[in-house]
GROMACS .gro file of C-alpha atoms in nm:
model
  214
    1GLN     CA    1  -5.168   7.693  -1.686
    2ASP     CA    2  -5.322   8.038  -1.652
    3GLU     CA    3  -5.639   8.186  -1.507
    4TRP     CA    4  -5.844   8.485  -1.622
    5ARG     CA    5  -6.101   8.666  -1.410
    6MET     CA    6  -6.350   8.777  -1.675
    7SER     CA    7  -6.584   8.945  -1.425
    8ASP     CA    8  -6.653   8.946  -1.054
    9THR     CA    9  -6.841   8.617  -1.088
   10LEU     CA   10  -6.686   8.446  -1.393
   11THR     CA   11  -6.341   8.283  -1.414
   12ALA     CA   12  -6.174   8.087  -1.696
   13THR     CA   13  -5.875   7.854  -1.666
   14LEU     CA   14  -5.668   7.709  -1.952
   15GLY     CA   15  -5.378   7.467  -1.926
   16LEU     CA   16  -5.162   7.239  -2.137
   17ARG     CA   17  -4.940   6.951  -2.030
   18VAL     CA   18  -4.686   6.778  -2.258
   19ASP     CA   19  -4.536   6.436  -2.172
   20TYR     CA   20  -4.280   6.223  -2.350
   21ASN     CA   21  -4.176   5.861  -2.303
   22SER     CA   22  -3.991   5.614  -2.522
   23THR     CA   23  -4.299   5.393  -2.571
   24THR     CA   24  -4.563   5.635  -2.697
   25GLY     CA   25  -4.360   5.945  -2.785
   26SER     CA   26  -4.500   6.292  -2.712
   27ARG     CA   27  -4.855   6.340  -2.585
   28THR     CA   28  -5.037   6.666  -2.514
   29SER     CA   29  -5.308   6.700  -2.249
   30PRO     CA   30  -5.515   7.021  -2.265
   31ARG     CA   31  -5.751   7.125  -1.988
   32ALA     CA   32  -6.006   7.404  -1.952
   33ALA     CA   33  -6.254   7.527  -1.693
   34LEU     CA   34  -6.526   7.793  -1.686
   35ILE     CA   35  -6.645   7.875  -1.332
   36TRP     CA   36  -6.948   8.093  -1.257
   37GLN     CA   37  -7.030   8.210  -0.905
   38ALA     CA   38  -7.404   8.220  -0.972
   39ALA     CA   39  -7.488   8.313  -0.610
   40PRO     CA   40  -7.290   8.353  -0.288
   41ALA     CA   41  -7.360   7.988  -0.202
   42THR     CA   42  -7.384   7.840  -0.554
   43THR     CA   43  -7.105   7.768  -0.805
   44LEU     CA   44  -7.152   7.628  -1.157
   45LYS     CA   45  -6.859   7.474  -1.347
   46ALA     CA   46  -6.791   7.348  -1.699
   47LEU     CA   47  -6.476   7.135  -1.706
   48TYR     CA   48  -6.282   6.968  -1.988
   49GLY     CA   49  -5.964   6.766  -1.965
   50ARG     CA   50  -5.752   6.508  -2.144
   51ALA     CA   51  -5.515   6.248  -1.997
   52HIS     CA   52  -5.322   5.950  -2.130
   53ARG     CA   53  -5.159   5.633  -2.003
   54ALA     CA   54  -4.870   5.450  -2.166
   55PRO     CA   55  -4.873   5.068  -2.146
   56ASN     CA   56  -4.665   4.935  -1.860
   57ALA     CA   57  -4.384   4.682  -1.901
   58TYR     CA   58  -4.605   4.387  -1.806
   59GLU     CA   59  -4.873   4.472  -2.064
   60ARG     CA   60  -4.627   4.544  -2.345
   61ASP     CA   61  -4.321   4.323  -2.292
   62TYR     CA   62  -4.399   4.027  -2.068
   63GLN     CA   63  -4.428   3.685  -2.227
   64ASP     CA   64  -4.383   3.321  -2.137
   65GLU     CA   65  -4.429   2.986  -2.310
   66PHE     CA   66  -4.791   2.931  -2.213
   67GLY     CA   67  -4.988   3.219  -2.058
   68GLN     CA   68  -4.905   3.545  -2.235
   69THR     CA   69  -4.722   3.682  -2.537
   70ALA     CA   70  -4.568   4.029  -2.566
   71ASN     CA   71  -4.704   4.311  -2.783
   72PRO     CA   72  -4.422   4.559  -2.866
   73ALA     CA   73  -4.660   4.760  -3.089
   74LEU     CA   74  -4.907   4.826  -2.806
   75GLN     CA   75  -5.006   5.193  -2.790
   76GLY     CA   76  -5.126   5.402  -2.497
   77GLU     CA   77  -5.477   5.490  -2.383
   78ARG     CA   78  -5.635   5.837  -2.395
   79ILE     CA   79  -5.936   5.980  -2.216
   80ASP     CA   80  -6.126   6.305  -2.281
   81THR     CA   81  -6.357   6.418  -2.001
   82LEU     CA   82  -6.637   6.674  -2.000
   83GLU     CA   83  -6.824   6.763  -1.680
   84LEU     CA   84  -7.100   7.006  -1.582
   85VAL     CA   85  -7.102   7.062  -1.205
   86ALA     CA   86  -7.331   7.244  -0.962
   87ASP     CA   87  -7.200   7.304  -0.609
   88HIS     CA   88  -7.430   7.455  -0.345
   89ARG     CA   89  -7.378   7.526   0.025
   90VAL     CA   90  -7.666   7.518   0.273
   91GLY     CA   91  -7.549   7.709   0.575
   92SER     CA   92  -7.196   7.653   0.699
   93HIS     CA   93  -7.215   7.274   0.749
   94LEU     CA   94  -7.389   7.120   0.445
   95ARG     CA   95  -7.263   7.100   0.087
   96LEU     CA   96  -7.475   6.965  -0.201
   97TYR     CA   97  -7.316   6.856  -0.529
   98ALA     CA   98  -7.458   6.746  -0.866
   99ALA     CA   99  -7.275   6.662  -1.188
  100MET     CA  100  -7.332   6.532  -1.539
  101TYR     CA  101  -7.034   6.389  -1.725
  102GLN     CA  102  -6.911   6.220  -2.040
  103TRP     CA  103  -6.584   6.029  -2.068
  104SER     CA  104  -6.447   5.921  -2.409
  105MET     CA  105  -6.170   5.661  -2.386
  106GLN     CA  106  -5.964   5.574  -2.694
  107ASN     CA  107  -5.748   5.264  -2.752
  108LEU     CA  108  -5.846   5.103  -2.423
  109ILE     CA  109  -5.591   4.834  -2.327
  110THR     CA  110  -5.753   4.498  -2.256
  111LEU     CA  111  -5.637   4.137  -2.230
  112SER     CA  112  -5.730   3.963  -2.557
  113THR     CA  113  -5.599   3.671  -2.767
  114ASP     CA  114  -5.315   3.689  -3.018
  115PRO     CA  115  -5.460   3.559  -3.352
  116LEU     CA  116  -5.126   3.402  -3.452
  117SER     CA  117  -5.041   3.206  -3.137
  118SER     CA  118  -5.384   3.189  -2.968
  119ILE     CA  119  -5.211   3.299  -2.645
  120SER     CA  120  -5.335   3.582  -2.424
  121GLN     CA  121  -5.203   3.925  -2.525
  122TYR     CA  122  -5.273   4.284  -2.422
  123GLN     CA  123  -5.417   4.476  -2.716
  124SER     CA  124  -5.577   4.813  -2.793
  125SER     CA  125  -5.941   4.712  -2.804
  126GLY     CA  126  -6.109   5.027  -2.935
  127ASP     CA  127  -6.307   5.318  -2.793
  128VAL     CA  128  -6.541   5.339  -2.494
  129THR     CA  129  -6.786   5.615  -2.401
  130ALA     CA  130  -6.931   5.665  -2.054
  131LYS     CA  131  -7.217   5.904  -1.975
  132GLY     CA  132  -7.349   5.957  -1.627
  133ALA     CA  133  -7.488   6.174  -1.350
  134GLU     CA  134  -7.401   6.196  -0.982
  135ILE     CA  135  -7.553   6.362  -0.677
  136ALA     CA  136  -7.371   6.395  -0.345
  137ALA     CA  137  -7.398   6.555  -0.003
  138ASP     CA  138  -7.132   6.634   0.257
  139THR     CA  139  -7.212   6.757   0.607
  140THR     CA  140  -7.003   6.828   0.916
  141TRP     CA  141  -7.094   6.895   1.276
  142SER     CA  142  -6.937   7.129   1.528
  143TRP     CA  143  -6.818   6.834   1.739
  144GLY     CA  144  -6.606   6.703   1.449
  145GLY     CA  145  -6.827   6.439   1.291
  146ARG     CA  146  -6.857   6.418   0.913
  147LEU     CA  147  -7.105   6.234   0.686
  148ARG     CA  148  -7.066   6.204   0.308
  149GLY     CA  149  -7.279   6.018   0.057
  150SER     CA  150  -7.317   5.993  -0.321
  151VAL     CA  151  -7.522   5.808  -0.583
  152ALA     CA  152  -7.421   5.781  -0.950
  153LEU     CA  153  -7.602   5.645  -1.254
  154GLN     CA  154  -7.383   5.567  -1.556
  155HIS     CA  155  -7.421   5.431  -1.909
  156VAL     CA  156  -7.105   5.278  -2.064
  157ARG     CA  157  -7.079   5.148  -2.423
  158ASP     CA  158  -6.801   5.049  -2.662
  159ASP     CA  159  -6.766   5.185  -3.017
  160ALA     CA  160  -7.003   4.915  -3.148
  161GLY     CA  161  -7.275   5.017  -2.901
  162ALA     CA  162  -7.237   4.708  -2.682
  163LYS     CA  163  -7.249   4.733  -2.304
  164LEU     CA  164  -6.907   4.714  -2.140
  165LEU     CA  165  -6.823   4.411  -1.927
  166ASN     CA  166  -6.800   4.453  -1.549
  167SER     CA  167  -6.945   4.805  -1.563
  168PRO     CA  168  -7.224   4.859  -1.306
  169ARG     CA  169  -7.502   5.102  -1.388
  170TRP     CA  170  -7.552   5.215  -1.027
  171LEU     CA  171  -7.281   5.319  -0.782
  172GLY     CA  172  -7.324   5.438  -0.426
  173LYS     CA  173  -7.096   5.548  -0.139
  174LEU     CA  174  -7.153   5.642   0.223
  175ASN     CA  175  -6.876   5.759   0.459
  176PHE     CA  176  -6.894   5.857   0.826
  177SER     CA  177  -6.610   5.963   1.053
  178ALA     CA  178  -6.596   6.092   1.410
  179PRO     CA  179  -6.319   6.195   1.649
  180LEU     CA  180  -6.214   5.964   1.933
  181PRO     CA  181  -6.094   6.091   2.271
  182LEU     CA  182  -5.758   5.918   2.216
  183ALA     CA  183  -5.455   6.110   2.091
  184GLY     CA  184  -5.637   6.273   1.801
  185LEU     CA  185  -5.759   5.944   1.646
  186ARG     CA  186  -6.077   5.915   1.438
  187LEU     CA  187  -6.327   5.634   1.383
  188GLY     CA  188  -6.444   5.581   1.027
  189TYR     CA  189  -6.709   5.370   0.854
  190GLU     CA  190  -6.758   5.326   0.480
  191LEU     CA  191  -7.031   5.154   0.279
  192ARG     CA  192  -6.988   5.108  -0.096
  193TYR     CA  193  -7.243   4.962  -0.340
  194ASP     CA  194  -7.189   4.844  -0.699
  195GLY     CA  195  -7.497   4.753  -0.902
  196SER     CA  196  -7.545   4.452  -1.127
  197ARG     CA  197  -7.312   4.421  -1.427
  198LEU     CA  198  -7.247   4.217  -1.739
  199THR     CA  199  -7.011   3.918  -1.717
  200VAL     CA  200  -6.788   3.752  -1.978
  201ASP     CA  201  -7.046   3.483  -2.063
  202GLY     CA  202  -7.319   3.743  -2.128
  203SER     CA  203  -7.511   3.695  -1.804
  204GLN     CA  204  -7.582   3.954  -1.535
  205THR     CA  205  -7.423   3.922  -1.193
  206GLY     CA  206  -7.602   4.078  -0.900
  207GLY     CA  207  -7.501   4.394  -0.720
  208HIS     CA  208  -7.298   4.383  -0.400
  209ALA     CA  209  -7.210   4.602  -0.105
  210VAL     CA  210  -6.880   4.626   0.084
  211SER     CA  211  -6.842   4.791   0.425
  212ASN     CA  212  -6.525   4.893   0.607
  213LEU     CA  213  -6.465   4.998   0.966
  214ARG     CA  214  -6.139   5.166   1.051
   0.00000   0.00000   0.00000
């Protein structure tokens, strides 16, 4: 990986990673970034990257008499990501963030049915494209408290144009943490929301929220 400062406000980064394993052979993962310091408090970024995942031993090799059959020919997954990001600071304590993104996933590994034995088998199911936008805010206070929140809207489809199963359109997160007067400990609260999504039988299941206190 290398970085070039093209001007006082413009920086470019290029990188390349090469991996090899006995299952999928050699895979290359390029990455690139163009970063513009548009104002002292505002940064704009264009980011591209590629990553891959080889099938694990359970997905590729596990089989039994009844529940699952192996797939020695199973190939790995690949994802190409493209993001446009705006990062703005309001004073010294508040950060605002907005992003638009597209993810293209090839040869997604999913649990399907072997046509010969009619037993469950992990297979490469095709391509998936996700497009979305996210806005977020992050603020801190002088006494050590921190509040973070984000909302994302996404649109996910397979290569036939069908909506992906179990893929909510709306996602939301809220995190708060504060110091406790006990040996440097902190108190944290998290609220996460997933919107409604498509189920296996074609119906819509409602959204749900999960909260954690720690």
